[in-house]
Short mmCIF file of C-alpha atoms in Angstrom, two decimals:
data_model
loop_
_atom_site.label_atom_id
_atom_site.label_comp_id
_atom_site.label_asym_id
_atom_site.label_seq_id
_atom_site.Cartn_x
_atom_site.Cartn_y
_atom_site.Cartn_z
CA UNK A 194 81.82 -44.99 -35.95
CA UNK A 195 79.55 -46.53 -33.34
CA UNK A 196 81.22 -48.37 -30.21
CA UNK A 197 82.36 -51.90 -31.30
CA UNK A 198 80.65 -54.83 -29.42
CA UNK A 199 82.73 -56.20 -26.46
CA UNK A 200 83.74 -59.59 -28.27
CA UNK A 201 85.22 -57.52 -31.12
CA UNK A 202 86.56 -54.58 -29.09
CA UNK A 203 88.32 -57.18 -26.71
CA UNK A 204 90.67 -58.26 -29.40
CA UNK A 205 91.75 -54.62 -30.10
CA UNK A 206 92.18 -53.99 -26.09
CA UNK A 207 94.09 -57.17 -25.66
CA UNK A 208 96.33 -56.37 -28.64
CA UNK A 209 97.17 -52.98 -27.21
CA UNK A 210 98.09 -54.39 -23.75
CA UNK A 211 99.86 -57.23 -25.06
CA UNK A 212 102.06 -54.85 -27.22
CA UNK A 213 102.92 -53.18 -24.14
CA UNK A 214 103.74 -56.30 -22.22
CA UNK A 215 105.77 -57.58 -25.15
CA UNK A 216 107.78 -54.62 -25.34
CA UNK A 217 108.75 -54.79 -21.55
CA UNK A 218 109.54 -58.48 -22.09
CA UNK A 219 111.82 -57.93 -25.04
CA UNK A 220 113.69 -55.20 -23.01
CA UNK A 221 114.12 -57.63 -19.99
CA UNK A 222 115.43 -60.29 -22.51
CA UNK A 223 117.86 -57.74 -23.92
CA UNK A 224 118.90 -56.94 -20.23
CA UNK A 225 119.32 -60.59 -19.45
CA UNK A 226 121.58 -61.06 -22.46
CA UNK A 227 123.76 -58.07 -21.40
CA UNK A 228 124.01 -59.32 -17.76
CA UNK A 229 125.25 -62.83 -19.04
CA UNK A 230 127.84 -60.98 -21.20
CA UNK A 231 129.06 -58.99 -18.26
CA UNK A 232 129.10 -62.37 -16.16
CA UNK A 233 131.19 -64.21 -18.75
CA UNK A 234 133.68 -61.04 -18.94
CA UNK A 235 134.00 -61.15 -15.21
CA UNK A 236 134.95 -64.82 -15.37
CA UNK A 237 137.55 -63.94 -18.01
CA UNK A 238 138.98 -61.29 -15.84
CA UNK A 239 139.09 -63.50 -13.00
CA UNK A 240 141.07 -66.08 -15.01
CA UNK A 241 143.26 -63.25 -16.10
CA UNK A 242 143.94 -62.20 -12.57
CA UNK A 243 144.62 -65.86 -11.53
CA UNK A 244 147.20 -66.24 -14.18
CA UNK A 245 148.93 -63.03 -12.95
CA UNK A 246 149.46 -64.63 -9.68
CA UNK A 247 148.70 -62.92 -6.11
CA UNK A 248 148.88 -59.24 -6.01
CA UNK A 249 151.47 -57.85 -3.79
CA UNK A 250 150.08 -56.78 -0.41
CA UNK A 251 147.01 -58.84 -0.78
CA UNK B 2 125.94 -46.83 -8.05
CA UNK B 3 123.14 -46.90 -10.33
CA UNK B 4 121.89 -50.23 -8.87
CA UNK B 5 121.11 -48.87 -5.64
CA UNK B 6 117.59 -48.91 -4.78
CA UNK B 7 116.61 -50.72 -7.98
CA UNK B 8 115.03 -53.68 -6.01
CA UNK B 9 112.25 -51.37 -4.14
CA UNK B 10 111.81 -49.34 -7.28
CA UNK B 11 111.14 -52.37 -9.37
CA UNK B 12 108.72 -53.58 -6.70
CA UNK B 13 107.01 -50.20 -6.69
CA UNK B 14 106.86 -50.23 -10.50
CA UNK B 15 105.35 -53.64 -10.65
CA UNK B 16 102.76 -52.93 -7.78
CA UNK B 17 101.89 -49.63 -9.29
CA UNK B 18 101.26 -50.98 -12.91
CA UNK B 19 99.18 -54.09 -11.54
CA UNK B 20 97.13 -51.67 -9.49
CA UNK B 21 96.65 -49.51 -12.73
CA UNK B 22 95.55 -52.52 -14.84
CA UNK B 23 93.29 -53.64 -12.10
CA UNK B 24 91.49 -50.29 -11.92
CA UNK B 25 91.40 -50.11 -15.68
CA UNK B 26 89.41 -53.47 -16.04
CA UNK B 27 87.63 -53.59 -12.72
CA UNK B 28 86.97 -50.11 -11.62
CA UNK B 29 86.99 -47.58 -14.36
CA UNK B 30 83.45 -47.49 -16.12
CA UNK B 31 82.98 -48.04 -19.74
CA UNK B 32 83.16 -44.81 -21.89
CA UNK B 33 79.63 -43.82 -23.08
CA UNK B 34 80.87 -43.02 -26.40
CA UNK B 35 83.61 -45.51 -27.35
CA UNK B 36 82.65 -48.41 -25.03
CA UNK B 37 85.31 -51.02 -24.04
CA UNK B 38 87.82 -49.80 -26.70
CA UNK B 39 88.51 -46.64 -24.73
CA UNK B 40 90.60 -48.84 -22.20
CA UNK B 41 93.40 -48.53 -24.70
CA UNK B 42 93.53 -44.86 -23.63
CA UNK B 43 95.00 -46.00 -20.33
CA UNK B 44 98.12 -47.66 -21.64
CA UNK B 45 98.41 -45.34 -24.82
CA UNK B 46 98.35 -41.83 -23.32
CA UNK B 47 100.38 -42.24 -20.23
CA UNK B 48 103.17 -44.02 -22.47
CA UNK B 49 102.99 -41.04 -24.98
CA UNK B 50 103.23 -38.52 -21.88
CA UNK B 51 106.12 -40.45 -20.14
CA UNK B 52 107.96 -40.89 -23.71
CA UNK B 53 107.80 -37.08 -24.37
CA UNK B 54 108.83 -36.21 -21.01
CA UNK B 55 111.67 -38.64 -21.28
CA UNK B 56 112.67 -36.84 -24.42
CA UNK B 57 112.76 -33.60 -22.62
CA UNK B 58 114.65 -35.00 -19.71
CA UNK B 59 117.19 -36.21 -22.26
CA UNK B 60 117.56 -32.67 -23.18
CA UNK B 61 117.99 -31.49 -19.74
CA UNK B 62 120.82 -34.00 -19.10
CA UNK B 63 122.47 -33.00 -22.33
CA UNK B 64 122.59 -29.26 -20.82
CA UNK B 65 124.50 -30.99 -17.74
CA UNK B 66 126.97 -32.50 -20.15
CA UNK B 67 127.61 -29.34 -22.20
CA UNK B 68 127.86 -27.13 -19.06
CA UNK B 69 130.14 -29.39 -17.00
CA UNK B 70 131.82 -31.60 -19.73
CA UNK B 71 131.12 -34.62 -17.56
CA UNK B 72 130.54 -37.52 -20.11
CA UNK B 73 128.41 -39.23 -17.42
CA UNK B 74 125.66 -36.82 -18.18
CA UNK B 75 125.88 -37.67 -21.94
CA UNK B 76 125.41 -41.36 -20.85
CA UNK B 77 122.29 -40.30 -18.77
CA UNK B 78 121.04 -38.46 -21.86
CA UNK B 79 121.62 -41.21 -24.19
CA UNK B 80 119.77 -43.71 -21.88
CA UNK B 81 116.79 -41.45 -21.34
CA UNK B 82 116.34 -41.06 -24.99
CA UNK B 83 116.92 -44.82 -25.64
CA UNK B 84 113.99 -45.65 -23.15
CA UNK B 85 111.75 -42.82 -24.57
CA UNK B 86 112.21 -44.35 -28.00
CA UNK B 87 111.14 -47.93 -27.05
CA UNK B 88 108.07 -46.44 -25.26
CA UNK B 89 107.48 -44.37 -28.58
CA UNK B 90 107.42 -47.70 -30.45
CA UNK B 91 104.56 -48.62 -27.86
CA UNK B 92 102.79 -45.40 -28.27
CA UNK B 93 102.73 -45.83 -32.18
CA UNK B 94 101.73 -49.38 -32.13
CA UNK B 95 98.78 -48.97 -29.47
CA UNK B 96 97.66 -45.66 -31.20
CA UNK B 97 97.39 -47.64 -34.52
CA UNK B 98 95.35 -50.40 -32.73
CA UNK B 99 93.06 -47.90 -31.17
CA UNK B 100 92.71 -45.82 -34.65
CA UNK B 101 91.62 -49.14 -36.32
CA UNK B 102 89.16 -49.95 -33.79
CA UNK B 103 87.74 -46.41 -33.41
CA UNK B 104 88.05 -44.75 -36.77
CA UNK B 105 88.52 -48.06 -39.06
CA UNK B 106 91.84 -46.86 -40.11
CA UNK B 107 95.36 -47.86 -38.78
CA UNK B 108 96.62 -44.38 -39.47
CA UNK B 109 95.14 -41.11 -40.18
CA UNK B 110 97.60 -38.68 -42.09
CA UNK B 111 95.53 -35.53 -41.76
CA UNK B 112 95.41 -35.76 -37.92
CA UNK B 113 97.90 -33.32 -36.23
CA UNK B 114 98.33 -35.25 -33.03
CA UNK B 115 99.44 -38.62 -34.80
CA UNK B 116 101.59 -37.03 -37.33
CA UNK B 117 103.36 -34.70 -35.06
CA UNK B 118 104.23 -37.60 -32.64
CA UNK B 119 105.45 -39.60 -35.71
CA UNK B 120 107.65 -36.63 -36.70
CA UNK B 121 109.06 -36.41 -33.18
CA UNK B 122 109.78 -40.14 -33.10
CA UNK B 123 111.47 -39.94 -36.45
CA UNK B 124 113.48 -37.05 -35.29
CA UNK B 125 114.82 -39.04 -32.42
CA UNK B 126 115.22 -42.16 -34.50
CA UNK B 127 118.12 -40.28 -36.10
CA UNK B 128 120.02 -39.77 -32.70
CA UNK B 129 121.66 -43.32 -32.67
CA UNK B 130 122.73 -43.15 -36.34
CA UNK B 131 124.16 -39.75 -35.56
CA UNK B 132 126.14 -40.78 -32.77
CA UNK B 133 127.30 -43.90 -34.80
CA UNK B 134 128.57 -41.81 -37.56
CA UNK B 135 130.89 -39.87 -35.16
CA UNK B 136 133.96 -41.94 -34.26
CA UNK B 137 135.70 -39.63 -31.91
CA UNK B 138 134.03 -40.31 -28.30
CA UNK B 139 134.40 -36.41 -27.36
CA UNK B 140 132.91 -35.11 -30.32
CA UNK B 141 130.26 -37.84 -30.39
CA UNK B 142 129.02 -36.78 -27.01
CA UNK B 143 129.24 -33.07 -27.82
CA UNK B 144 127.15 -33.39 -31.08
CA UNK B 145 124.67 -35.79 -29.48
CA UNK B 146 124.13 -33.39 -26.76
CA UNK B 147 123.44 -30.36 -29.02
CA UNK B 148 121.01 -32.75 -30.96
CA UNK B 149 119.47 -33.81 -27.77
CA UNK B 150 118.89 -30.14 -26.63
CA UNK B 151 117.43 -28.99 -29.91
CA UNK B 152 115.24 -31.93 -30.49
CA UNK B 153 114.10 -31.76 -26.71
CA UNK B 154 113.25 -27.88 -27.12
CA UNK B 155 111.15 -29.09 -30.36
CA UNK B 156 108.87 -31.47 -28.03
CA UNK B 157 107.04 -28.77 -26.03
CA UNK B 158 106.94 -26.58 -28.91
CA UNK B 159 105.32 -29.49 -31.10
CA UNK B 160 102.95 -30.17 -28.39
CA UNK B 161 101.74 -26.45 -28.14
CA UNK B 162 101.25 -26.46 -31.88
CA UNK B 163 99.13 -29.69 -31.82
CA UNK B 164 97.04 -28.35 -29.04
CA UNK B 165 96.43 -24.95 -30.87
CA UNK B 166 95.64 -26.75 -34.02
CA UNK B 167 92.00 -27.93 -34.70
CA UNK B 168 91.72 -31.53 -34.09
CA UNK B 169 89.79 -33.64 -36.74
CA UNK B 170 89.51 -36.90 -34.93
CA UNK B 171 92.07 -37.38 -32.14
CA UNK B 172 90.37 -36.62 -28.66
CA UNK B 173 91.78 -34.07 -26.30
CA UNK B 174 92.17 -35.14 -22.59
CA UNK B 175 92.76 -33.20 -19.37
CA UNK B 176 91.98 -29.97 -21.31
CA UNK B 177 90.17 -27.05 -20.10
CA UNK B 178 87.96 -26.84 -23.05
CA UNK B 179 86.78 -30.34 -23.27
CA UNK B 180 87.46 -33.93 -22.69
CA UNK B 181 87.57 -33.61 -18.81
CA UNK B 182 87.61 -37.18 -17.40
CA UNK B 183 85.11 -38.17 -14.55
CA UNK B 184 86.63 -38.91 -11.10
CA UNK B 185 86.89 -42.61 -11.48
CA UNK B 186 88.44 -42.44 -14.94
CA UNK B 187 90.76 -39.63 -13.82
CA UNK B 188 92.02 -41.62 -10.80
CA UNK B 189 92.75 -44.77 -13.01
CA UNK B 190 94.51 -42.54 -15.64
CA UNK B 191 96.59 -40.99 -12.85
CA UNK B 192 97.62 -44.30 -11.38
CA UNK B 193 98.46 -45.48 -14.93
CA UNK B 194 100.72 -42.30 -15.39
CA UNK B 195 102.46 -43.09 -12.18
CA UNK B 196 103.08 -46.59 -13.09
CA UNK B 197 104.38 -45.59 -16.54
CA UNK B 198 106.66 -42.91 -14.97
CA UNK B 199 108.11 -45.40 -12.48
CA UNK B 200 108.57 -47.87 -15.33
CA UNK B 201 110.57 -45.26 -17.24
CA UNK B 202 112.79 -44.59 -14.22
CA UNK B 203 113.33 -48.33 -13.54
CA UNK B 204 114.32 -49.10 -17.06
CA UNK B 205 116.69 -46.11 -16.97
CA UNK B 206 118.22 -47.18 -13.92
CA UNK B 207 118.54 -50.67 -15.11
CA UNK B 208 120.37 -49.50 -18.20
CA UNK B 209 122.43 -47.15 -16.41
CA UNK B 210 123.72 -49.83 -13.90
CA UNK B 211 124.51 -52.15 -16.92
CA UNK B 212 126.41 -49.31 -18.74
CA UNK B 213 128.38 -48.50 -15.45
CA UNK B 214 129.13 -52.11 -14.81
CA UNK B 215 130.52 -52.63 -18.49
CA UNK B 216 132.66 -49.51 -18.13
CA UNK B 217 134.08 -50.83 -14.83
CA UNK B 218 134.83 -54.11 -16.57
CA UNK B 219 136.62 -52.29 -19.33
CA UNK B 220 138.75 -50.32 -16.89
CA UNK B 221 139.48 -53.44 -14.81
CA UNK B 222 140.56 -55.37 -18.10
CA UNK B 223 142.88 -52.38 -18.88
CA UNK B 224 144.43 -52.53 -15.49
CA UNK B 225 144.86 -56.27 -15.75
CA UNK B 226 146.70 -55.88 -18.85
CA UNK B 227 144.04 -56.95 -21.47
CA UNK B 228 144.23 -53.74 -23.47
CA UNK B 229 143.69 -55.47 -26.71
CA UNK B 230 140.17 -56.82 -25.80
CA UNK B 231 139.39 -53.53 -23.78
CA UNK B 232 139.66 -51.51 -27.00
CA UNK B 233 136.13 -51.35 -28.20
CA UNK B 234 135.24 -50.38 -31.96
CA UNK B 235 132.93 -47.74 -32.89
CA UNK B 236 129.57 -47.53 -31.06
CA UNK B 237 126.54 -45.36 -30.72
CA UNK B 238 126.42 -45.87 -27.09
CA UNK B 239 128.64 -43.36 -25.06
CA UNK B 240 131.88 -45.07 -23.46
CA UNK B 241 131.90 -43.40 -19.91
CA UNK B 242 135.26 -42.82 -18.58
CA UNK B 243 135.14 -44.54 -15.31
CA UNK B 244 138.33 -45.64 -13.75
CA UNK B 245 138.19 -48.19 -11.06
CA UNK B 246 139.35 -47.27 -7.70
CA UNK B 247 142.99 -47.65 -7.13
CA UNK B 248 144.22 -49.66 -4.20
CA UNK B 249 145.78 -47.55 -1.59
#
């Protein structure tokens, strides 16, 4: 096939690079949700530690 | 532990990828044959190379697990394969876009390079269901390591077979017989490859840091007496045995 004109080729090239960026963004979003879950669990553990009272020797 | 050095690594990844994309669009010349479409090469090929190397790295880490019995190696192998699969999705999608623009079809079934990559991808797509199907964590880790090593050995063999096969349409790059890149294209390609390699390591470290933090939280919950919440159900992800440090 002959080379596509720039205006048509541009759409495909943009599509490929946007796919790559979208993959990274989705991954970052998943990591952000994992981080927020870890933060929530840490708060729960903090509350649990408070309920148990001060640790001896602390 | 795994979070150490993440900030400079993330910065280096961002800088290298930005430099790579700048080189792609402002430095590398247009290909005489394919024109502007060839710019997809600089994201598609490095992603494919790094994904395949990630699968091989997963196999090497699985060997570490079988040799030492240390479940942290299983976790490292799992994360390497996980990140490689994500890059694999990118390779298939960007490849299909490039194929449509160059050959007029989204997929060509009689092209060995495309089909072999799809086979490798589908092989690794069974890795997580395999893990999920085994409840006992010890057995899960052992079977997954054997799978990772076998599949990892298949990757270079597959690559070699494709190299020896007669290509119908897919170009060969960085080969001795043809497809040699001119200097400015080669430099752009190498910077893109370095960026993609750094991206893989960064994502691997992020995932490892997240899994390590989750394991520490589970151990802490167990220590504080929240066993009922600490017990997790069946999971494809390895549960690393990482006890928190005892206060002396």
